């Protein structure tokens, strides 16, 4: 057997990776030509790669490592649980202590009457659960025609058939025959790109009222639910105008449409509250959770469900479940992770300390000639790169070309910052210090500036 270790030369690791490992959202030929970056270890907010480079991870892995890397407590929790009970299922009238304890804890943390949790292995799985759950709920209430779920263009809800259908990513729908039937999409509340001459407040209302128009067009008797991320993450950290969510809530209430808040990114402190729903002021009937639930140390997701929905479906079997629903090791790690978030007051820290600190530093990036808007909520932030701030113009060339240049410069400067088209986004671990935020912002500025200079030199900046 080949022994593959961190001590192998990077080139050999990359060759084996390209030969055998199929990567998500990646063109394999390009990967083979360039070679994947091999991450070997991490501590706090800092990654180390196989060449010994240290990189500040301003994306928390993939929006998930909320408590930072290298938490011995989480390793110990997993070890203890693996020794005691590494696996048992939660089907067939059985349960175990970690699942009970985590469900109880989540019911305590969740707002309103979201007192029930259906566990999954990921955010995508949890959203697939949600599709079946809301349709089953309406059927049990004697309204089986209420099946349609309304999501948003450029929303992201996962990569399974259900999750990708709820999401509004065109490039995903184009592969594999999506969306599945009875999913409808309205436009996103993305004022910077789509707001035209409207004020953000007018635009927020206009976009929310598309939900009402869709309900009236499809028929109230056919619409089951609306799903949205409180703040869109993968779509480019799109912070909706303040008028948007209250109007969505009003419309859901008026037409008795279930509201599903996808909290996979916004949950567990990211926005300065336990859940993004609290930050934007909505009362969801279901919340999708994953990522920060375990800080990504082990996979776990779930659906937090209201008393009313749980009561209505309680009569009969809900014919749904995953082998790993409520996995004991994942549940034990999640519990320990939640304990850390509470004891270290990380949610308050984001709201009162590092969130405002980042906001002030981040806003200063607007001084750069290519940065149109620099906004943040809690510890998620975005930069809109533009050739013309006044008109919020797009670049003349291929969309995303400047964003990609900027991301490449970030890596060279020791920073993981993502690009979504020509927007740059960050979501650092909640434990990031002031000094690390200073470093982050300084590297971000330098990278934007280098992208600007090189794009100008190549005639791309018109
Ligand atoms: N909902 C939301 C809001 C998400 O952000 C999912 C569901 C799906 O979760 P799983 O655990 O099945 O991946 C996500 C995941 C990106 C990126 O490029 C974002 C996600 C996943 C992968 C890449 O920003 N979010």
Short mmCIF file of C-alpha atoms and ligand atoms in Angstrom, two decimals:
data_model
loop_
_atom_site.label_atom_id
_atom_site.label_comp_id
_atom_site.label_asym_id
_atom_site.label_seq_id
_atom_site.Cartn_x
_atom_site.Cartn_y
_atom_site.Cartn_z
CA UNK A 1 0.00 0.00 0.00
CA UNK A 2 1.30 3.47 -0.84
CA UNK A 3 1.78 5.47 2.30
CA UNK A 4 0.78 9.06 1.66
CA UNK A 5 1.97 11.54 4.21
CA UNK A 6 2.42 15.25 4.61
CA UNK A 7 6.12 14.67 3.94
CA UNK A 8 5.68 13.66 0.33
CA UNK A 9 6.80 16.30 -2.17
CA UNK A 10 3.91 18.59 -3.08
CA UNK A 11 4.18 17.69 -6.77
CA UNK A 12 3.64 14.00 -6.00
CA UNK A 13 0.64 14.72 -3.78
CA UNK A 14 -0.82 16.92 -6.48
CA UNK A 15 -0.33 14.26 -9.15
CA UNK A 16 -2.09 11.59 -7.06
CA UNK A 17 -4.84 14.06 -6.23
CA UNK A 18 -5.42 14.93 -9.88
CA UNK A 19 -5.35 11.25 -10.85
CA UNK A 20 -7.91 9.99 -8.34
CA UNK A 21 -9.73 12.72 -6.49
CA UNK A 22 -12.75 14.35 -8.12
CA UNK A 23 -13.17 17.84 -6.62
CA UNK A 24 -16.41 19.77 -6.08
CA UNK A 25 -17.07 22.73 -8.41
CA UNK A 26 -13.74 22.22 -10.18
CA UNK A 27 -12.67 21.62 -13.78
CA UNK A 28 -10.43 18.57 -13.47
CA UNK A 29 -8.20 19.49 -16.41
CA UNK A 30 -7.43 22.87 -14.95
CA UNK A 31 -6.76 21.30 -11.57
CA UNK A 32 -4.35 18.84 -13.12
CA UNK A 33 -2.53 21.60 -14.98
CA UNK A 34 -2.16 23.87 -11.96
CA UNK A 35 -2.08 21.39 -9.07
CA UNK A 36 -4.24 21.72 -5.97
CA UNK A 37 -2.99 23.64 -2.97
CA UNK A 38 -2.34 21.05 -0.29
CA UNK A 39 -3.35 22.18 3.20
CA UNK A 40 -1.55 20.21 5.86
CA UNK A 41 -2.46 21.81 9.20
CA UNK A 42 -4.15 24.73 10.83
CA UNK A 43 -4.32 26.55 14.12
CA UNK A 44 -6.54 29.46 15.18
CA UNK A 45 -7.23 31.38 11.97
CA UNK A 46 -4.08 30.27 10.16
CA UNK A 47 -3.58 27.49 7.61
CA UNK A 48 -0.26 25.91 6.68
CA UNK A 49 0.24 24.38 3.24
CA UNK A 50 2.61 21.63 2.09
CA UNK A 51 5.20 24.22 1.10
CA UNK A 52 5.18 25.68 4.59
CA UNK A 53 3.28 28.84 3.62
CA UNK A 54 1.10 30.38 6.33
CA UNK A 55 -2.23 31.69 5.11
CA UNK A 56 -4.81 33.67 7.06
CA UNK A 57 -8.09 31.84 6.45
CA UNK A 58 -10.68 34.59 6.11
CA UNK A 59 -13.27 32.03 4.91
CA UNK A 60 -13.34 29.78 8.02
CA UNK A 61 -12.67 26.78 5.78
CA UNK A 62 -15.96 26.96 3.92
CA UNK A 63 -17.88 29.33 6.21
CA UNK A 64 -17.82 26.77 9.01
CA UNK A 65 -14.84 26.81 11.39
CA UNK A 66 -16.51 29.29 13.75
CA UNK A 67 -14.43 28.45 16.83
CA UNK A 68 -11.18 28.36 14.87
CA UNK A 69 -8.79 25.50 14.15
CA UNK A 70 -6.91 23.33 16.61
CA UNK A 71 -9.50 23.02 19.41
CA UNK A 72 -8.31 20.18 21.58
CA UNK A 73 -11.70 20.10 23.40
CA UNK A 74 -13.44 19.08 20.18
CA UNK A 75 -10.90 16.34 19.49
CA UNK A 76 -11.38 15.04 23.03
CA UNK A 77 -15.17 15.09 22.71
CA UNK A 78 -14.96 13.02 19.53
CA UNK A 79 -12.50 10.59 21.09
CA UNK A 80 -14.62 10.09 24.23
CA UNK A 81 -17.74 9.45 22.18
CA UNK A 82 -16.00 7.10 19.76
CA UNK A 83 -14.83 5.02 22.69
CA UNK A 84 -18.20 4.96 24.40
CA UNK A 85 -20.62 4.60 21.49
CA UNK A 86 -19.21 5.33 18.02
CA UNK A 87 -22.47 4.72 16.24
CA UNK A 88 -26.04 3.88 16.80
CA UNK A 89 -29.03 4.85 14.72
CA UNK A 90 -32.04 6.90 15.72
CA UNK A 91 -34.55 4.90 13.67
CA UNK A 92 -36.89 2.21 15.00
CA UNK A 93 -37.72 3.75 18.37
CA UNK A 94 -34.12 4.09 19.56
CA UNK A 95 -32.06 7.05 20.66
CA UNK A 96 -28.83 7.88 22.48
CA UNK A 97 -27.65 10.50 24.93
CA UNK A 98 -25.65 12.77 22.56
CA UNK A 99 -28.64 13.14 20.21
CA UNK A 100 -31.00 13.82 23.13
CA UNK A 101 -28.64 16.36 24.67
CA UNK A 102 -28.00 18.17 21.38
CA UNK A 103 -31.67 18.31 20.41
CA UNK A 104 -32.50 19.74 23.83
CA UNK A 105 -29.70 22.30 23.58
CA UNK A 106 -30.75 23.40 20.09
CA UNK A 107 -34.37 23.82 21.23
CA UNK A 108 -33.07 26.09 24.01
CA UNK A 109 -30.92 28.19 21.65
CA UNK A 110 -33.38 28.48 18.76
CA UNK A 111 -35.78 31.42 18.74
CA UNK A 112 -39.55 31.17 19.13
CA UNK A 113 -41.11 27.73 19.23
CA UNK A 114 -38.49 25.98 17.10
CA UNK A 115 -38.28 23.18 19.64
CA UNK A 116 -37.70 20.14 17.44
CA UNK A 117 -34.79 19.03 15.32
CA UNK A 118 -34.51 16.51 12.50
CA UNK A 119 -30.83 15.67 12.08
CA UNK A 120 -29.01 15.30 8.77
CA UNK A 121 -25.41 14.92 7.66
CA UNK A 122 -25.12 18.29 5.87
CA UNK A 123 -26.94 21.45 4.87
CA UNK A 124 -27.95 19.94 1.53
CA UNK A 125 -29.49 16.92 3.21
CA UNK A 126 -31.31 19.13 5.68
CA UNK A 127 -32.83 21.15 2.85
CA UNK A 128 -33.92 17.94 1.15
CA UNK A 129 -35.59 17.06 4.46
CA UNK A 130 -37.30 20.45 4.39
CA UNK A 131 -38.82 19.86 0.96
CA UNK A 132 -40.35 16.57 2.10
CA UNK A 133 -41.29 17.97 5.49
CA UNK A 134 -43.27 20.99 4.28
CA UNK A 135 -45.07 19.01 1.58
CA UNK A 136 -45.90 16.26 4.09
CA UNK A 137 -47.07 18.88 6.60
CA UNK A 138 -49.56 20.44 4.19
CA UNK A 139 -50.75 17.04 3.09
CA UNK A 140 -51.39 16.04 6.71
CA UNK A 141 -53.33 19.28 7.12
CA UNK A 142 -55.58 18.23 4.27
CA UNK A 143 -54.00 20.52 1.69
CA UNK A 144 -51.93 18.15 -0.50
CA UNK A 145 -51.94 20.63 -3.40
CA UNK A 146 -49.65 22.96 -1.42
CA UNK A 147 -46.37 21.70 -2.86
CA UNK A 148 -44.60 24.63 -4.50
CA UNK A 149 -41.58 26.06 -2.73
CA UNK A 150 -40.41 29.51 -3.74
CA UNK A 151 -36.69 30.27 -3.55
CA UNK A 152 -34.53 32.97 -5.09
CA UNK A 153 -32.26 33.34 -8.08
CA UNK A 154 -28.63 33.23 -6.93
CA UNK A 155 -29.67 31.69 -3.60
CA UNK A 156 -27.64 28.68 -2.42
CA UNK A 157 -29.19 25.77 -0.58
CA UNK A 158 -26.85 22.90 -1.39
CA UNK A 159 -25.86 20.50 -4.09
CA UNK A 160 -28.24 17.53 -3.83
CA UNK A 161 -31.16 17.34 -6.28
CA UNK A 162 -33.39 19.06 -3.75
CA UNK A 163 -30.90 21.57 -2.39
CA UNK A 164 -29.68 22.64 -5.82
CA UNK A 165 -33.29 22.97 -7.01
CA UNK A 166 -34.20 25.26 -4.11
CA UNK A 167 -31.09 27.28 -4.88
CA UNK A 168 -31.12 29.58 -7.85
CA UNK A 169 -27.71 28.98 -9.35
CA UNK A 170 -28.18 28.77 -13.12
CA UNK A 171 -24.92 26.93 -13.69
CA UNK A 172 -26.08 24.19 -11.30
CA UNK A 173 -29.55 23.89 -12.84
CA UNK A 174 -27.88 23.44 -16.22
CA UNK A 175 -26.34 20.14 -15.10
CA UNK A 176 -28.56 17.17 -14.25
CA UNK A 177 -31.99 18.44 -15.21
CA UNK A 178 -32.84 20.86 -12.41
CA UNK A 179 -34.87 22.21 -10.79
CA UNK A 180 -37.11 19.31 -9.76
CA UNK A 181 -40.84 20.01 -10.24
CA UNK A 182 -42.74 22.55 -8.16
CA UNK A 183 -39.84 24.81 -7.26
CA UNK A 184 -40.13 28.44 -8.33
CA UNK A 185 -37.60 31.29 -8.12
CA UNK A 186 -38.02 35.02 -7.66
CA UNK A 187 -35.31 37.69 -8.01
CA UNK A 188 -32.77 38.32 -5.28
CA UNK A 189 -32.60 41.51 -3.17
CA UNK A 190 -29.22 42.48 -4.63
CA UNK A 191 -29.44 46.26 -4.74
CA UNK A 192 -25.85 46.93 -5.84
CA UNK A 193 -26.15 44.84 -9.02
CA UNK A 194 -29.85 45.07 -9.81
CA UNK A 195 -31.28 48.09 -7.97
CA UNK A 196 -30.99 50.56 -10.86
CA UNK A 197 -32.22 54.02 -9.87
CA UNK A 198 -34.29 52.84 -6.91
CA UNK A 199 -33.23 53.57 -3.36
CA UNK A 200 -32.22 50.41 -1.46
CA UNK A 201 -35.43 50.69 0.59
CA UNK A 202 -37.70 50.92 -2.46
CA UNK A 203 -35.83 48.09 -4.10
CA UNK A 204 -36.08 45.87 -1.01
CA UNK A 205 -39.86 46.25 -1.04
CA UNK A 206 -40.07 45.66 -4.78
CA UNK A 207 -38.11 42.41 -4.52
CA UNK A 208 -40.10 41.19 -1.50
CA UNK A 209 -43.36 41.91 -3.30
CA UNK A 210 -42.29 39.55 -6.06
CA UNK A 211 -43.11 36.86 -3.51
CA UNK A 212 -46.68 38.13 -3.25
CA UNK A 213 -46.97 38.31 -7.04
CA UNK A 214 -45.66 34.74 -7.36
CA UNK A 215 -48.09 33.44 -4.74
CA UNK A 216 -51.00 35.11 -6.51
CA UNK A 217 -49.88 33.80 -9.88
CA UNK A 218 -49.24 30.22 -8.78
CA UNK A 219 -52.22 30.19 -6.42
CA UNK A 220 -52.17 30.32 -2.63
CA UNK A 221 -53.58 26.79 -2.56
CA UNK A 222 -50.46 25.50 -4.33
CA UNK A 223 -47.68 27.29 -2.43
CA UNK A 224 -46.15 25.48 0.56
CA UNK A 225 -43.18 27.59 1.60
CA UNK A 226 -40.63 30.28 0.88
CA UNK A 227 -36.93 29.63 1.51
CA UNK A 228 -34.11 32.15 1.79
CA UNK A 229 -30.77 32.76 3.45
CA UNK A 230 -31.12 35.73 5.84
CA UNK A 231 -27.97 37.05 4.16
CA UNK A 232 -26.96 35.27 0.96
CA UNK A 233 -23.53 33.70 1.41
CA UNK A 234 -22.34 31.75 -1.62
CA UNK A 235 -24.14 34.24 -3.89
CA UNK A 236 -21.65 36.92 -2.79
CA UNK A 237 -22.56 38.04 0.76
CA UNK A 238 -25.61 39.94 -0.37
CA UNK A 239 -26.99 42.01 2.48
CA UNK A 240 -30.62 42.80 1.70
CA UNK A 241 -32.05 46.32 2.18
CA UNK A 242 -33.67 46.77 5.61
CA UNK A 243 -37.16 46.77 4.09
CA UNK A 244 -36.84 43.32 2.53
CA UNK A 245 -37.29 40.74 5.30
CA UNK A 246 -40.11 42.46 7.20
CA UNK A 247 -42.10 42.52 3.96
CA UNK A 248 -41.33 38.85 3.26
CA UNK A 249 -42.53 38.01 6.78
CA UNK A 250 -45.74 40.01 6.25
CA UNK A 251 -46.45 38.18 2.98
CA UNK A 252 -45.76 34.72 4.46
CA UNK A 253 -48.10 35.52 7.36
CA UNK A 254 -50.83 36.90 5.12
CA UNK A 255 -50.95 33.88 2.80
CA UNK A 256 -50.06 31.23 5.40
CA UNK A 257 -46.86 30.26 3.60
CA UNK A 258 -44.23 28.52 5.71
CA UNK A 259 -41.01 30.49 6.05
CA UNK A 260 -37.78 28.50 5.89
CA UNK A 261 -34.65 30.40 6.94
CA UNK A 262 -31.54 28.70 5.63
CA UNK A 263 -29.13 29.40 8.50
CA UNK A 264 -26.34 27.14 7.26
CA UNK A 265 -23.97 30.12 7.00
CA UNK A 266 -25.73 32.74 9.15
CA UNK A 267 -26.29 30.44 12.14
CA UNK A 268 -24.17 30.05 15.26
CA UNK A 269 -22.92 33.58 15.70
CA UNK A 270 -21.84 34.62 12.24
CA UNK A 271 -24.07 37.72 12.11
CA UNK A 272 -23.74 38.74 15.79
CA UNK A 273 -26.77 36.76 17.00
CA UNK A 274 -27.18 33.04 17.39
CA UNK A 275 -29.15 33.02 14.14
CA UNK A 276 -29.36 35.36 11.15
CA UNK A 277 -33.16 35.31 11.50
CA UNK A 278 -32.73 37.30 14.72
CA UNK A 279 -30.45 39.80 12.97
CA UNK A 280 -32.93 40.44 10.14
CA UNK A 281 -36.00 40.18 12.38
CA UNK A 282 -37.96 37.20 11.05
CA UNK A 283 -39.87 34.35 12.70
CA UNK A 284 -39.18 31.27 10.58
CA UNK A 285 -41.20 28.04 10.83
CA UNK A 286 -38.12 25.99 9.93
CA UNK A 287 -34.40 26.77 10.07
CA UNK A 288 -31.75 24.82 8.16
CA UNK A 289 -28.54 24.40 10.15
CA UNK A 290 -25.09 22.87 9.43
CA UNK A 291 -21.50 24.23 9.20
CA UNK A 292 -21.07 26.28 12.43
CA UNK A 293 -23.13 23.69 14.33
CA UNK A 294 -19.95 21.61 14.63
CA UNK A 295 -17.54 24.30 13.43
CA UNK A 296 -16.92 21.87 10.58
CA UNK A 297 -14.89 19.46 12.74
CA UNK A 298 -17.30 16.66 11.75
CA UNK A 299 -20.19 16.77 9.28
CA UNK A 300 -23.65 17.48 10.64
CA UNK A 301 -26.76 19.36 9.59
CA UNK A 302 -30.37 19.55 10.61
CA UNK A 303 -33.78 21.18 10.39
CA UNK A 304 -35.13 23.08 13.38
CA UNK A 305 -38.89 22.80 13.29
CA UNK A 306 -41.77 24.65 14.98
CA UNK A 307 -44.13 23.12 17.54
CA UNK A 308 -46.99 23.44 15.05
CA UNK A 309 -45.26 21.50 12.25
CA UNK A 310 -44.01 18.83 14.67
CA UNK A 311 -47.52 18.45 16.10
CA UNK A 312 -49.21 18.13 12.71
CA UNK A 313 -46.88 15.41 11.44
CA UNK A 314 -46.77 13.53 14.75
CA UNK A 315 -49.70 11.25 13.95
CA UNK A 316 -48.03 9.15 11.24
CA UNK A 317 -44.54 7.97 10.32
CA UNK A 318 -42.46 10.59 8.50
CA UNK A 319 -40.87 8.19 6.01
CA UNK A 320 -37.55 9.93 5.88
CA UNK A 321 -34.14 9.63 7.54
CA UNK A 322 -30.43 9.20 7.04
CA UNK A 323 -28.17 6.51 8.49
CA UNK A 324 -26.23 9.28 10.16
CA UNK A 325 -29.22 11.32 11.45
CA UNK A 326 -28.09 12.38 14.91
CA UNK A 327 -24.73 10.59 14.63
CA UNK A 328 -23.40 10.29 18.20
CA UNK A 329 -19.87 11.50 17.45
CA UNK A 330 -21.14 14.48 15.46
CA UNK A 331 -23.67 15.27 18.19
CA UNK A 332 -20.99 15.09 20.90
CA UNK A 333 -18.72 17.43 18.91
CA UNK A 334 -21.63 19.81 18.22
CA UNK A 335 -22.46 19.97 21.93
CA UNK A 336 -18.88 20.73 22.85
CA UNK A 337 -18.71 23.33 20.07
CA UNK A 338 -21.86 25.03 21.38
CA UNK A 339 -20.40 24.97 24.88
CA UNK A 340 -17.31 26.79 23.59
CA UNK A 341 -19.39 29.38 21.74
CA UNK A 342 -21.41 30.04 24.90
CA UNK A 343 -18.56 30.01 27.40
CA UNK A 344 -16.30 32.20 25.33
CA UNK A 345 -19.26 34.48 24.54
CA UNK A 346 -18.40 34.36 20.85
CA UNK A 347 -21.82 35.56 19.72
CA UNK A 348 -21.58 38.67 21.91
CA UNK A 349 -17.98 39.05 20.79
CA UNK A 350 -19.06 39.24 17.15
CA UNK A 351 -21.91 41.64 17.94
CA UNK A 352 -20.09 44.01 20.27
CA UNK A 353 -16.39 43.68 19.59
CA UNK A 354 -14.89 42.08 16.48
CA UNK A 355 -17.95 42.73 14.27
CA UNK A 356 -17.87 46.52 14.76
CA UNK A 357 -14.05 46.46 14.64
CA UNK A 358 -14.08 44.68 11.27
CA UNK A 359 -16.90 46.92 9.98
CA UNK A 360 -14.87 50.09 10.58
CA UNK A 361 -11.67 48.73 9.00
CA UNK A 362 -13.55 47.13 6.12
CA UNK A 363 -15.48 50.31 5.28
CA UNK A 364 -12.16 52.11 4.85
CA UNK A 365 -11.47 49.88 1.82
CA UNK A 366 -13.98 52.02 -0.07
CA UNK A 367 -11.15 54.55 -0.37
CA UNK A 368 -9.66 52.31 -3.06
CA UNK A 369 -10.61 53.47 -6.58
CA UNK A 370 -11.85 49.98 -7.58
CA UNK A 371 -13.96 49.27 -4.47
CA UNK A 372 -17.56 50.33 -4.91
CA UNK A 373 -19.10 49.13 -1.69
CA UNK A 374 -17.50 47.54 1.36
CA UNK A 375 -20.19 46.19 3.66
CA UNK A 376 -20.39 43.72 6.48
CA UNK A 377 -22.78 42.18 8.98
CA UNK A 378 -21.13 40.58 11.98
CA UNK A 379 -18.24 38.58 10.57
CA UNK A 380 -19.35 38.28 6.98
CA UNK A 381 -18.25 40.97 4.59
CA UNK A 382 -18.17 41.85 0.92
CA UNK A 383 -16.42 44.18 -1.52
CA UNK A 384 -17.95 45.10 -4.87
CA UNK A 385 -15.20 45.68 -7.40
CA UNK A 386 -16.19 48.14 -10.09
CA UNK A 387 -14.65 50.40 -12.74
CA UNK A 388 -17.14 53.15 -11.80
CA UNK A 389 -18.46 53.61 -8.28
CA UNK A 390 -21.03 56.24 -9.22
CA UNK A 391 -22.80 54.08 -11.79
CA UNK A 392 -22.07 50.74 -10.06
CA UNK A 393 -20.81 49.57 -13.46
CA UNK A 394 -19.58 46.10 -14.33
CA UNK A 395 -16.17 45.55 -15.90
CA UNK A 396 -16.09 45.44 -19.67
CA UNK A 397 -14.49 41.99 -19.98
CA UNK A 398 -15.63 38.60 -18.77
CA UNK A 399 -17.48 38.81 -15.46
CA UNK A 400 -15.31 37.59 -12.60
CA UNK A 401 -11.97 38.10 -14.37
CA UNK A 402 -10.92 40.91 -12.02
CA UNK A 403 -12.30 39.07 -8.99
CA UNK A 404 -10.22 36.03 -9.95
CA UNK A 405 -7.11 38.18 -10.31
CA UNK A 406 -7.75 39.62 -6.89
CA UNK A 407 -8.21 36.15 -5.34
CA UNK A 408 -4.94 35.00 -6.91
CA UNK A 409 -3.16 38.01 -5.39
CA UNK A 410 -4.76 37.17 -2.03
CA UNK A 411 -3.22 33.69 -2.03
CA UNK A 412 0.16 35.18 -2.93
CA UNK A 413 -0.24 37.62 -0.04
CA UNK A 414 -1.14 34.94 2.49
CA UNK A 415 -4.91 35.43 2.60
CA UNK A 416 -7.87 33.23 1.72
CA UNK A 417 -10.53 35.61 0.38
CA UNK A 418 -13.12 34.24 -2.07
CA UNK A 419 -14.41 35.87 -5.21
CA UNK A 420 -17.93 35.50 -6.50
CA UNK A 421 -17.83 37.11 -9.90
CA UNK A 422 -16.29 40.50 -9.23
CA UNK A 423 -17.29 40.56 -5.57
CA UNK A 424 -14.80 39.62 -2.89
CA UNK A 425 -16.10 37.96 0.26
CA UNK A 426 -14.87 36.96 3.69
CA UNK A 427 -16.27 35.16 6.74
CA UNK A 428 -13.39 34.63 9.20
CA UNK A 429 -13.52 32.48 12.36
CA UNK A 430 -15.37 34.17 15.23
CA UNK A 431 -12.22 33.96 17.37
CA UNK A 432 -10.22 36.28 15.10
CA UNK A 433 -8.31 38.94 17.05
CA UNK A 434 -8.06 42.67 16.34
CA UNK A 435 -4.45 42.25 15.21
CA UNK A 436 -5.50 39.46 12.83
CA UNK A 437 -8.30 41.65 11.46
CA UNK A 438 -5.69 44.37 10.83
CA UNK A 439 -3.57 41.85 8.92
CA UNK A 440 -6.59 40.58 7.01
CA UNK A 441 -7.67 44.05 5.90
CA UNK A 442 -4.14 45.11 5.04
CA UNK A 443 -3.65 42.00 2.85
CA UNK A 444 -7.08 42.48 1.28
CA UNK A 445 -6.22 46.09 0.36
CA UNK A 446 -2.85 45.11 -1.06
CA UNK A 447 -4.43 42.32 -3.14
CA UNK A 448 -7.19 44.55 -4.52
CA UNK A 449 -4.57 47.15 -5.39
CA UNK A 450 -2.31 44.65 -7.14
CA UNK A 451 -5.28 43.32 -9.13
CA UNK A 452 -6.15 46.91 -10.05
CA UNK A 453 -2.64 47.73 -11.22
CA UNK A 454 -2.25 44.53 -13.25
CA UNK A 455 -5.73 44.83 -14.79
CA UNK A 456 -4.98 48.38 -15.82
CA UNK A 457 -1.67 47.34 -17.32
CA UNK A 458 -3.45 44.65 -19.34
CA UNK A 459 -6.08 47.10 -20.56
CA UNK A 460 -8.91 45.35 -18.71
CA UNK A 461 -9.87 48.31 -16.59
CA UNK A 462 -11.92 50.53 -18.84
N1 LIG B 1 -27.43 26.22 2.59
C1 LIG B 1 -26.56 27.25 2.58
C2 LIG B 1 -27.05 28.63 2.88
C3 LIG B 1 -25.21 27.00 2.32
O1 LIG B 1 -24.35 28.04 2.29
C4 LIG B 1 -25.75 24.66 2.07
C5 LIG B 1 -27.06 24.97 2.35
C6 LIG B 1 -25.38 23.25 1.81
O2 LIG B 1 -24.66 22.72 2.86
P1 LIG B 1 -23.68 21.46 2.62
O3 LIG B 1 -23.26 21.12 4.01
O4 LIG B 1 -24.48 20.39 2.02
O5 LIG B 1 -22.59 21.93 1.71
C7 LIG B 1 -24.79 25.69 2.06
C8 LIG B 1 -23.36 25.37 1.75
C9 LIG B 1 -19.27 28.60 -1.45
C10 LIG B 1 -19.85 27.38 -0.83
O6 LIG B 1 -18.58 28.45 -2.44
C11 LIG B 1 -20.91 27.48 0.04
C12 LIG B 1 -21.48 26.33 0.57
C13 LIG B 1 -20.97 25.09 0.24
C14 LIG B 1 -19.90 25.00 -0.65
C15 LIG B 1 -19.33 26.14 -1.19
O7 LIG B 1 -19.51 29.70 -0.95
N2 LIG B 1 -22.56 26.46 1.38
#
